[in-house]
CSV table of C-alpha atoms in Angstrom, one decimal:
chain,number,residue,atom,x,y,z
A,1,GLY,CA,103.1,-24.4,-100.8
A,2,MET,CA,106.7,-25.4,-99.8
A,3,VAL,CA,109.7,-25.1,-102.1
A,4,TYR,CA,112.9,-26.5,-101.8
A,5,ALA,CA,115.9,-27.2,-103.8
A,6,ARG,CA,117.9,-30.1,-104.9
A,7,ALA,CA,119.7,-28.9,-107.7
A,8,GLY,CA,123.1,-30.1,-109.3
A,9,TRP,CA,122.7,-34.1,-108.8
A,10,ALA,CA,121.8,-35.1,-112.1
A,11,ALA,CA,124.6,-32.9,-114.1
A,12,SER,CA,127.4,-34.2,-111.4
A,13,ASN,CA,126.3,-37.5,-110.8
A,14,GLY,CA,125.2,-39.1,-113.6
A,15,ALA,CA,121.5,-38.9,-114.8
A,16,ALA,CA,121.1,-42.6,-114.5
A,17,LYS,CA,122.0,-42.7,-110.8
A,18,ALA,CA,119.0,-42.5,-108.6
A,19,GLU,CA,118.3,-39.1,-107.3
A,20,PRO,CA,119.2,-39.1,-103.5
A,21,SER,CA,116.4,-39.3,-101.0
A,22,MET,CA,115.3,-35.9,-99.1
A,23,LYS,CA,114.5,-37.7,-96.1
A,24,SER,CA,115.7,-36.1,-92.8
A,25,LEU,CA,118.5,-38.2,-91.0
A,26,THR,CA,117.6,-36.3,-87.6
A,27,LYS,CA,114.0,-36.4,-85.7
A,28,VAL,CA,112.9,-34.0,-83.4
A,29,GLY,CA,113.8,-35.0,-79.9
A,30,GLU,CA,116.9,-36.4,-80.7
A,31,ARG,CA,120.3,-35.1,-80.0
A,32,MET,CA,121.5,-32.4,-82.7
A,33,PRO,CA,124.8,-34.0,-84.2
A,34,ALA,CA,128.0,-32.9,-83.1
A,35,PHE,CA,129.7,-30.3,-86.0
A,36,THR,CA,132.3,-27.6,-86.2
A,37,VAL,CA,132.1,-24.8,-89.4
A,38,ARG,CA,134.2,-22.5,-89.8
A,39,GLU,CA,132.3,-18.7,-90.1
A,40,ILE,CA,133.4,-16.4,-93.0
A,41,SER,CA,134.7,-14.1,-90.2
A,42,GLY,CA,137.1,-16.5,-89.4
A,43,LYS,CA,135.3,-17.9,-86.2
A,44,THR,CA,134.5,-21.5,-85.5
A,45,PHE,CA,131.2,-22.3,-85.0
A,46,SER,CA,130.8,-25.4,-82.8
A,47,MET,CA,127.4,-27.5,-81.6
A,48,ALA,CA,129.1,-28.3,-78.5
A,49,ARG,CA,130.3,-25.0,-77.6
A,50,GLU,CA,126.8,-23.8,-77.9
A,51,ARG,CA,125.6,-26.1,-74.8
A,52,GLY,CA,122.9,-24.6,-73.2
A,53,LYS,CA,121.7,-22.3,-75.3
A,54,VAL,CA,118.9,-22.1,-77.9
A,55,VAL,CA,120.5,-22.7,-81.3
A,56,VAL,CA,119.3,-22.1,-84.7
A,57,VAL,CA,121.1,-23.7,-87.6
A,58,ASN,CA,120.2,-23.3,-91.5
A,59,PHE,CA,121.5,-25.0,-94.4
A,60,TRP,CA,121.2,-22.7,-97.6
A,61,ALA,CA,123.0,-21.9,-100.7
A,62,THR,CA,123.5,-18.9,-103.2
A,63,TRP,CA,121.9,-20.3,-106.0
A,64,CYS,CA,118.9,-21.6,-104.5
A,65,PRO,CA,115.8,-19.6,-104.9
A,66,PRO,CA,113.9,-20.6,-101.8
A,67,CYS,CA,117.1,-20.2,-99.6
A,68,ARG,CA,117.2,-16.4,-101.1
A,69,VAL,CA,113.4,-15.9,-100.2
A,70,GLU,CA,114.0,-17.1,-96.6
A,71,MET,CA,116.9,-15.1,-95.9
A,72,PRO,CA,115.7,-11.8,-95.2
A,73,ARG,CA,113.4,-13.1,-92.9
A,74,LEU,CA,116.0,-15.1,-90.5
A,75,GLU,CA,117.7,-11.7,-90.7
A,76,THR,CA,114.8,-9.9,-89.6
A,77,GLU,CA,112.6,-12.0,-87.5
A,78,VAL,CA,115.3,-14.4,-85.9
A,79,TRP,CA,118.6,-12.8,-86.1
A,80,GLU,CA,117.7,-9.1,-85.2
A,81,LYS,CA,115.1,-10.1,-82.4
A,82,TYR,CA,117.2,-12.6,-80.7
A,83,LYS,CA,120.9,-11.7,-81.3
A,84,GLY,CA,121.3,-10.1,-78.0
A,85,ASP,CA,120.0,-13.0,-76.0
A,86,SER,CA,123.2,-14.5,-74.7
A,87,ASP,CA,120.9,-17.7,-74.6
A,88,PHE,CA,120.6,-17.7,-78.3
A,89,ALA,CA,123.0,-18.6,-81.2
A,90,MET,CA,122.6,-18.7,-84.9
A,91,VAL,CA,124.6,-19.9,-88.0
A,92,ALA,CA,123.4,-20.3,-91.4
A,93,ILE,CA,125.8,-23.0,-93.7
A,94,ALA,CA,126.4,-22.8,-96.9
A,95,ARG,CA,126.0,-26.5,-98.5
A,96,GLN,CA,128.8,-27.4,-100.8
A,97,GLN,CA,130.4,-23.8,-101.4
A,98,THR,CA,133.6,-22.4,-100.5
A,99,ASP,CA,134.6,-19.5,-98.2
A,100,ALA,CA,135.5,-17.3,-100.9
A,101,LYS,CA,131.9,-17.6,-102.7
A,102,ILE,CA,130.3,-17.3,-99.5
A,103,VAL,CA,132.5,-14.1,-98.4
A,104,GLY,CA,131.6,-12.9,-102.3
A,105,PHE,CA,127.8,-13.2,-101.7
A,106,ALA,CA,128.3,-11.3,-98.1
A,107,LYS,CA,129.9,-8.4,-99.3
A,108,GLN,CA,127.2,-8.2,-102.4
A,109,HIS,CA,124.5,-8.4,-99.5
A,110,PRO,CA,125.4,-6.7,-96.3
A,111,GLU,CA,121.7,-6.3,-95.6
A,112,PHE,CA,122.4,-10.4,-93.9
A,113,THR,CA,124.4,-9.8,-90.6
A,114,TYR,CA,123.7,-13.1,-89.0
A,115,PRO,CA,126.7,-15.8,-89.1
A,116,LEU,CA,127.2,-17.4,-92.4
A,117,ALA,CA,129.7,-20.3,-92.7
A,118,TYR,CA,130.6,-22.9,-95.5
A,119,ASP,CA,130.6,-26.9,-95.9
A,120,PRO,CA,132.5,-27.1,-98.8
A,121,GLN,CA,132.4,-30.9,-99.2
A,122,ARG,CA,129.0,-31.5,-97.6
A,123,LYS,CA,130.5,-33.2,-94.6
A,124,VAL,CA,128.4,-31.3,-92.1
A,125,TYR,CA,125.2,-31.8,-94.0
A,126,ALA,CA,125.3,-35.3,-94.9
A,127,LYS,CA,124.8,-35.7,-91.1
A,128,PHE,CA,121.3,-34.3,-91.7
A,129,ALA,CA,120.1,-35.3,-95.1
A,130,ASP,CA,121.3,-36.5,-98.7
A,131,ALA,CA,119.3,-33.5,-100.6
A,132,GLY,CA,117.2,-30.5,-100.5
A,133,ILE,CA,117.6,-27.4,-99.3
A,134,PRO,CA,117.0,-24.7,-97.1
A,135,ARG,CA,117.1,-27.1,-93.9
A,136,SER,CA,116.5,-25.2,-90.6
A,137,TYR,CA,117.0,-26.7,-87.1
A,138,VAL,CA,115.8,-25.4,-83.5
A,139,VAL,CA,117.8,-26.9,-80.8
A,140,GLY,CA,116.8,-26.5,-77.2
A,141,LYS,CA,119.3,-26.0,-74.2
A,142,ASP,CA,119.8,-29.5,-73.4
A,143,GLY,CA,120.8,-30.0,-76.8
A,144,LYS,CA,117.9,-32.0,-78.6
A,145,ILE,CA,116.4,-30.8,-81.8
A,146,VAL,CA,112.9,-29.3,-80.8
A,147,PHE,CA,111.9,-28.3,-84.3
A,148,GLN,CA,113.3,-28.9,-87.9
A,149,SER,CA,112.0,-28.3,-91.3
A,150,LEU,CA,112.7,-28.8,-95.0
A,151,GLY,CA,112.0,-25.9,-98.0
A,152,TYR,CA,110.6,-22.7,-97.4
A,153,ALA,CA,106.9,-21.9,-96.5
A,154,PRO,CA,105.9,-18.5,-94.9
A,155,GLY,CA,104.1,-20.4,-92.2
A,156,GLU,CA,107.4,-22.5,-91.7
A,157,VAL,CA,109.5,-19.3,-90.2
A,158,THR,CA,106.5,-18.5,-87.9
A,159,LYS,CA,106.6,-22.1,-86.5
A,160,LEU,CA,110.7,-21.6,-86.2
A,161,LYS,CA,110.1,-18.4,-84.5
A,162,GLN,CA,107.5,-20.3,-82.5
A,163,ALA,CA,109.8,-23.1,-81.3
A,164,ILE,CA,112.7,-20.2,-80.4
A,165,ALA,CA,110.5,-18.3,-78.0
A,166,LYS,CA,109.3,-21.4,-76.5
A,167,ALA,CA,112.8,-23.0,-76.2
A,168,LEU,CA,114.1,-19.9,-74.7
A,169,GLN,CA,111.6,-20.0,-72.0
A,170,GLN,CA,112.7,-23.2,-70.7
């Protein structure tokens, strides 16, 4: 089944507070929210600049077990397959983690070569949801969401890949 992580809320927000909803704030068919993030390479990733491409956006964190299961599949089955395609772009945004944390993680895990970015204040993530990672999105060339998922399940990566292949043909 689907596995996802929502750690850190009770501890930081006081257990009496209601858990935030894991409901998505976006829907398939809607325009992808605009955002800009900094990658650990120093480059800036901007949704607006990638318009006209098929874009994969993934939210993750170093402490999230399902994210860590998903990452090798994103590397080999998505990034390695499509990185040479000029109509394709991808970014994986670490939610509520710092540049230093992600740089350190990348040094320990050279097997992940796709672009890693960071969202230390959850400002970008907040456009998509209150809680729950990993989350993945495929955006078509027209800037609209063609696929989105919450959590990791083996079949979800298959659906993600099908969505990418279909969007690249359009």
